[in-house]
PDB file of C-alpha atoms in Angstrom:
ATOM      1  CA  UNK A   1      21.194 -10.522  13.506  1.00 64.00           C
ATOM      2  CA  UNK A   2      20.651  -7.189  15.247  1.00 77.00           C
ATOM      3  CA  UNK A   3      17.567  -6.378  17.301  1.00 81.00           C
ATOM      4  CA  UNK A   4      15.577  -3.492  15.870  1.00 90.00           C
ATOM      5  CA  UNK A   5      13.432  -1.276  18.084  1.00 92.00           C
ATOM      6  CA  UNK A   6      11.866   0.154  14.927  1.00 93.00           C
ATOM      7  CA  UNK A   7      10.792  -3.325  13.800  1.00 92.00           C
ATOM      8  CA  UNK A   8       9.458  -4.069  17.301  1.00 92.00           C
ATOM      9  CA  UNK A   9       7.459  -0.832  17.267  1.00 94.00           C
ATOM     10  CA  UNK A  10       5.859  -1.710  13.921  1.00 93.00           C
ATOM     11  CA  UNK A  11       5.009  -5.250  15.043  1.00 92.00           C
ATOM     12  CA  UNK A  12       3.372  -3.914  18.225  1.00 92.00           C
ATOM     13  CA  UNK A  13       1.503  -1.375  16.090  1.00 95.00           C
ATOM     14  CA  UNK A  14       0.392  -4.168  13.731  1.00 93.00           C
ATOM     15  CA  UNK A  15      -0.817  -6.145  16.743  1.00 91.00           C
ATOM     16  CA  UNK A  16      -2.878  -3.151  17.829  1.00 93.00           C
ATOM     17  CA  UNK A  17      -4.251  -2.930  14.292  1.00 93.00           C
ATOM     18  CA  UNK A  18      -5.361  -6.581  14.490  1.00 91.00           C
ATOM     19  CA  UNK A  19      -7.200  -5.815  17.729  1.00 91.00           C
ATOM     20  CA  UNK A  20      -8.896  -2.803  16.133  1.00 93.00           C
ATOM     21  CA  UNK A  21      -9.568  -4.570  12.823  1.00 94.00           C
ATOM     22  CA  UNK A  22     -11.326  -7.480  14.529  1.00 92.00           C
ATOM     23  CA  UNK A  23     -14.315  -5.590  15.972  1.00 94.00           C
ATOM     24  CA  UNK A  24     -14.595  -3.433  12.835  1.00 95.00           C
ATOM     25  CA  UNK A  25     -14.847  -6.573  10.703  1.00 94.00           C
ATOM     26  CA  UNK A  26     -17.247  -8.167  13.203  1.00 94.00           C
ATOM     27  CA  UNK A  27     -19.479  -5.083  13.033  1.00 95.00           C
ATOM     28  CA  UNK A  28     -19.378  -5.277   9.239  1.00 96.00           C
ATOM     29  CA  UNK A  29     -20.312  -8.965   9.467  1.00 95.00           C
ATOM     30  CA  UNK A  30     -23.357  -8.093  11.569  1.00 95.00           C
ATOM     31  CA  UNK A  31     -24.284  -5.222   9.237  1.00 97.00           C
ATOM     32  CA  UNK A  32     -24.162  -7.404   6.114  1.00 97.00           C
ATOM     33  CA  UNK A  33     -25.415 -10.464   8.036  1.00 97.00           C
ATOM     34  CA  UNK A  34     -22.516 -12.633   6.913  1.00 96.00           C
ATOM     35  CA  UNK A  35     -19.041 -13.171   8.371  1.00 95.00           C
ATOM     36  CA  UNK A  36     -17.941 -14.537   4.975  1.00 95.00           C
ATOM     37  CA  UNK A  37     -19.034 -11.410   3.117  1.00 97.00           C
ATOM     38  CA  UNK A  38     -17.350  -9.212   5.737  1.00 96.00           C
ATOM     39  CA  UNK A  39     -14.114 -11.197   5.414  1.00 95.00           C
ATOM     40  CA  UNK A  40     -14.286 -10.944   1.612  1.00 96.00           C
ATOM     41  CA  UNK A  41     -14.810  -7.175   1.803  1.00 97.00           C
ATOM     42  CA  UNK A  42     -11.898  -6.828   4.228  1.00 95.00           C
ATOM     43  CA  UNK A  43      -9.619  -8.797   1.922  1.00 93.00           C
ATOM     44  CA  UNK A  44     -10.868  -6.946  -1.150  1.00 96.00           C
ATOM     45  CA  UNK A  45     -10.157  -3.530   0.358  1.00 97.00           C
ATOM     46  CA  UNK A  46      -6.753  -4.711   1.598  1.00 95.00           C
ATOM     47  CA  UNK A  47      -5.882  -6.194  -1.791  1.00 96.00           C
ATOM     48  CA  UNK A  48      -6.865  -3.018  -3.611  1.00 97.00           C
ATOM     49  CA  UNK A  49      -4.826  -0.833  -1.252  1.00 97.00           C
ATOM     50  CA  UNK A  50      -1.741  -3.055  -1.338  1.00 97.00           C
ATOM     51  CA  UNK A  51      -2.022  -3.559  -5.096  1.00 97.00           C
ATOM     52  CA  UNK A  52      -2.092   0.200  -5.675  1.00 97.00           C
ATOM     53  CA  UNK A  53       0.821   0.697  -3.285  1.00 98.00           C
ATOM     54  CA  UNK A  54       2.854  -2.006  -5.069  1.00 97.00           C
ATOM     55  CA  UNK A  55       2.237  -0.452  -8.471  1.00 97.00           C
ATOM     56  CA  UNK A  56       2.871   3.092  -7.203  1.00 98.00           C
ATOM     57  CA  UNK A  57       6.174   2.034  -5.621  1.00 98.00           C
ATOM     58  CA  UNK A  58       7.362   0.316  -8.795  1.00 97.00           C
ATOM     59  CA  UNK A  59       6.983  -3.215  -7.409  1.00 97.00           C
ATOM     60  CA  UNK A  60       4.003  -4.167  -9.606  1.00 94.00           C
ATOM     61  CA  UNK A  61       6.112  -6.540 -11.713  1.00 95.00           C
ATOM     62  CA  UNK A  62       6.180  -8.837  -8.677  1.00 96.00           C
ATOM     63  CA  UNK A  63       2.596  -9.863  -9.502  1.00 94.00           C
ATOM     64  CA  UNK A  64       3.675 -11.579 -12.722  1.00 94.00           C
ATOM     65  CA  UNK A  65       6.683 -13.124 -10.965  1.00 96.00           C
ATOM     66  CA  UNK A  66       4.346 -14.537  -8.297  1.00 94.00           C
ATOM     67  CA  UNK A  67       2.463 -16.520 -10.940  1.00 94.00           C
ATOM     68  CA  UNK A  68       5.592 -18.604 -11.568  1.00 95.00           C
ATOM     69  CA  UNK A  69       6.215 -19.530  -7.932  1.00 95.00           C
ATOM     70  CA  UNK A  70       5.469 -22.765  -6.069  1.00 93.00           C
ATOM     71  CA  UNK A  71       1.734 -22.953  -5.333  1.00 93.00           C
ATOM     72  CA  UNK A  72       2.437 -23.548  -1.630  1.00 92.00           C
ATOM     73  CA  UNK A  73       3.695 -19.987  -1.339  1.00 93.00           C
ATOM     74  CA  UNK A  74       0.145 -18.829  -2.127  1.00 94.00           C
ATOM     75  CA  UNK A  75      -1.239 -20.572   0.973  1.00 94.00           C
ATOM     76  CA  UNK A  76      -0.602 -17.420   3.025  1.00 93.00           C
ATOM     77  CA  UNK A  77      -3.719 -15.959   1.424  1.00 93.00           C
ATOM     78  CA  UNK A  78      -5.716 -19.030   2.424  1.00 94.00           C
ATOM     79  CA  UNK A  79      -4.450 -18.762   5.996  1.00 95.00           C
ATOM     80  CA  UNK A  80      -5.166 -15.032   6.089  1.00 93.00           C
ATOM     81  CA  UNK A  81      -8.699 -15.600   4.812  1.00 93.00           C
ATOM     82  CA  UNK A  82      -9.253 -18.254   7.496  1.00 94.00           C
ATOM     83  CA  UNK A  83      -7.982 -15.840  10.162  1.00 93.00           C
ATOM     84  CA  UNK A  84     -10.210 -12.962   9.047  1.00 93.00           C
ATOM     85  CA  UNK A  85     -13.318 -15.146   8.772  1.00 93.00           C
ATOM     86  CA  UNK A  86     -12.607 -16.832  12.118  1.00 94.00           C
ATOM     87  CA  UNK A  87     -12.129 -13.582  14.007  1.00 92.00           C
ATOM     88  CA  UNK A  88     -15.266 -12.055  12.431  1.00 92.00           C
ATOM     89  CA  UNK A  89     -17.276 -15.115  13.471  1.00 93.00           C
ATOM     90  CA  UNK A  90     -15.806 -15.624  16.964  1.00 93.00           C
ATOM     91  CA  UNK A  91     -15.373 -12.062  18.250  1.00 91.00           C
ATOM     92  CA  UNK A  92     -19.062 -11.535  19.043  1.00 91.00           C
ATOM     93  CA  UNK A  93     -19.106 -14.924  20.808  1.00 92.00           C
ATOM     94  CA  UNK A  94     -15.890 -14.549  22.854  1.00 93.00           C
ATOM     95  CA  UNK A  95     -15.290 -10.830  23.184  1.00 92.00           C
ATOM     96  CA  UNK A  96     -12.296  -8.950  21.872  1.00 92.00           C
ATOM     97  CA  UNK A  97      -9.865  -9.660  24.722  1.00 93.00           C
ATOM     98  CA  UNK A  98     -10.415 -13.418  24.857  1.00 94.00           C
ATOM     99  CA  UNK A  99     -10.380 -13.772  21.071  1.00 93.00           C
ATOM    100  CA  UNK A 100      -7.129 -11.813  20.757  1.00 93.00           C
ATOM    101  CA  UNK A 101      -5.556 -13.788  23.635  1.00 94.00           C
ATOM    102  CA  UNK A 102      -6.506 -17.046  21.913  1.00 95.00           C
ATOM    103  CA  UNK A 103      -5.126 -15.669  18.658  1.00 94.00           C
ATOM    104  CA  UNK A 104      -1.845 -14.727  20.358  1.00 94.00           C
ATOM    105  CA  UNK A 105      -1.540 -18.191  21.919  1.00 96.00           C
ATOM    106  CA  UNK A 106      -2.055 -19.862  18.543  1.00 95.00           C
ATOM    107  CA  UNK A 107       0.514 -17.535  17.007  1.00 95.00           C
ATOM    108  CA  UNK A 108       3.063 -18.295  19.733  1.00 95.00           C
ATOM    109  CA  UNK A 109       2.640 -22.058  19.554  1.00 96.00           C
ATOM    110  CA  UNK A 110       2.977 -22.041  15.766  1.00 96.00           C
ATOM    111  CA  UNK A 111       5.925 -19.620  15.991  1.00 95.00           C
ATOM    112  CA  UNK A 112       7.777 -21.936  18.376  1.00 96.00           C
ATOM    113  CA  UNK A 113       7.455 -24.762  15.866  1.00 96.00           C
ATOM    114  CA  UNK A 114       8.280 -22.590  12.838  1.00 96.00           C
ATOM    115  CA  UNK A 115      11.383 -21.208  14.569  1.00 96.00           C
ATOM    116  CA  UNK A 116      12.505 -24.712  15.585  1.00 97.00           C
ATOM    117  CA  UNK A 117      12.129 -26.001  12.024  1.00 97.00           C
ATOM    118  CA  UNK A 118      13.584 -22.928  10.370  1.00 95.00           C
ATOM    119  CA  UNK A 119      10.505 -23.041   8.167  1.00 93.00           C
ATOM    120  CA  UNK A 120      10.374 -21.167   4.867  1.00 90.00           C
ATOM    121  CA  UNK A 121      14.055 -20.228   5.005  1.00 91.00           C
ATOM    122  CA  UNK A 122      13.949 -18.594   8.436  1.00 92.00           C
ATOM    123  CA  UNK A 123      16.871 -19.087  10.821  1.00 93.00           C
ATOM    124  CA  UNK A 124      16.520 -22.011  13.239  1.00 96.00           C
ATOM    125  CA  UNK A 125      15.877 -21.017  16.852  1.00 96.00           C
ATOM    126  CA  UNK A 126      15.736 -23.540  19.638  1.00 96.00           C
ATOM    127  CA  UNK A 127      12.717 -24.122  21.869  1.00 97.00           C
ATOM    128  CA  UNK A 128      14.063 -22.970  25.212  1.00 97.00           C
ATOM    129  CA  UNK A 129      12.546 -22.819  28.672  1.00 97.00           C
ATOM    130  CA  UNK A 130      12.122 -19.018  28.565  1.00 97.00           C
ATOM    131  CA  UNK A 131      10.344 -19.268  25.216  1.00 97.00           C
ATOM    132  CA  UNK A 132       8.043 -22.003  26.548  1.00 97.00           C
ATOM    133  CA  UNK A 133       7.358 -19.869  29.609  1.00 97.00           C
ATOM    134  CA  UNK A 134       6.434 -16.955  27.344  1.00 96.00           C
ATOM    135  CA  UNK A 135       3.824 -19.148  25.633  1.00 96.00           C
ATOM    136  CA  UNK A 136       2.607 -20.418  29.024  1.00 97.00           C
ATOM    137  CA  UNK A 137       2.182 -16.825  30.202  1.00 97.00           C
ATOM    138  CA  UNK A 138       0.021 -16.073  27.168  1.00 96.00           C
ATOM    139  CA  UNK A 139      -2.001 -19.219  27.942  1.00 96.00           C
ATOM    140  CA  UNK A 140      -2.412 -17.894  31.494  1.00 97.00           C
ATOM    141  CA  UNK A 141      -3.568 -14.575  30.069  1.00 96.00           C
ATOM    142  CA  UNK A 142      -6.130 -16.424  27.952  1.00 95.00           C
ATOM    143  CA  UNK A 143      -7.449 -18.208  31.045  1.00 96.00           C
ATOM    144  CA  UNK A 144      -7.598 -14.942  32.997  1.00 96.00           C
ATOM    145  CA  UNK A 145      -9.389 -13.162  30.153  1.00 94.00           C
ATOM    146  CA  UNK A 146     -12.468 -15.255  30.875  1.00 90.00           C
ATOM    147  CA  UNK A 147     -12.956 -13.750  34.365  1.00 84.00           C
TER     148      UNK A 147
END
């Protein structure tokens, strides 16, 4: 498998989007006085945009195909909803930097396990000392974010 700088750029950009999305959603939660409503609005807008893009690109038939898939493959939406609600609720309590550091640590710990298991058809990658150190460095960043 070849490393892609283009893919890395888009993942870094997506990470920046998460950091920007979080306070926008938190502000919406305060404005509507409900983190749940804000999360629902965020998901609704995202669904509408992605649905239109899928149809416009000719991929709309995938929606009917999705209905015939294993129900566990739909859990990504549940996990995404939990993420959006959690970040809307916690950001005002923790601040953006600490919340995003905690988010990154959770992502790294889960990613280590998912890579090791080769979960969901992904290639298996070993848990190595450098990869553990990367997660430890993020944990250190989380601790430092509180000062």
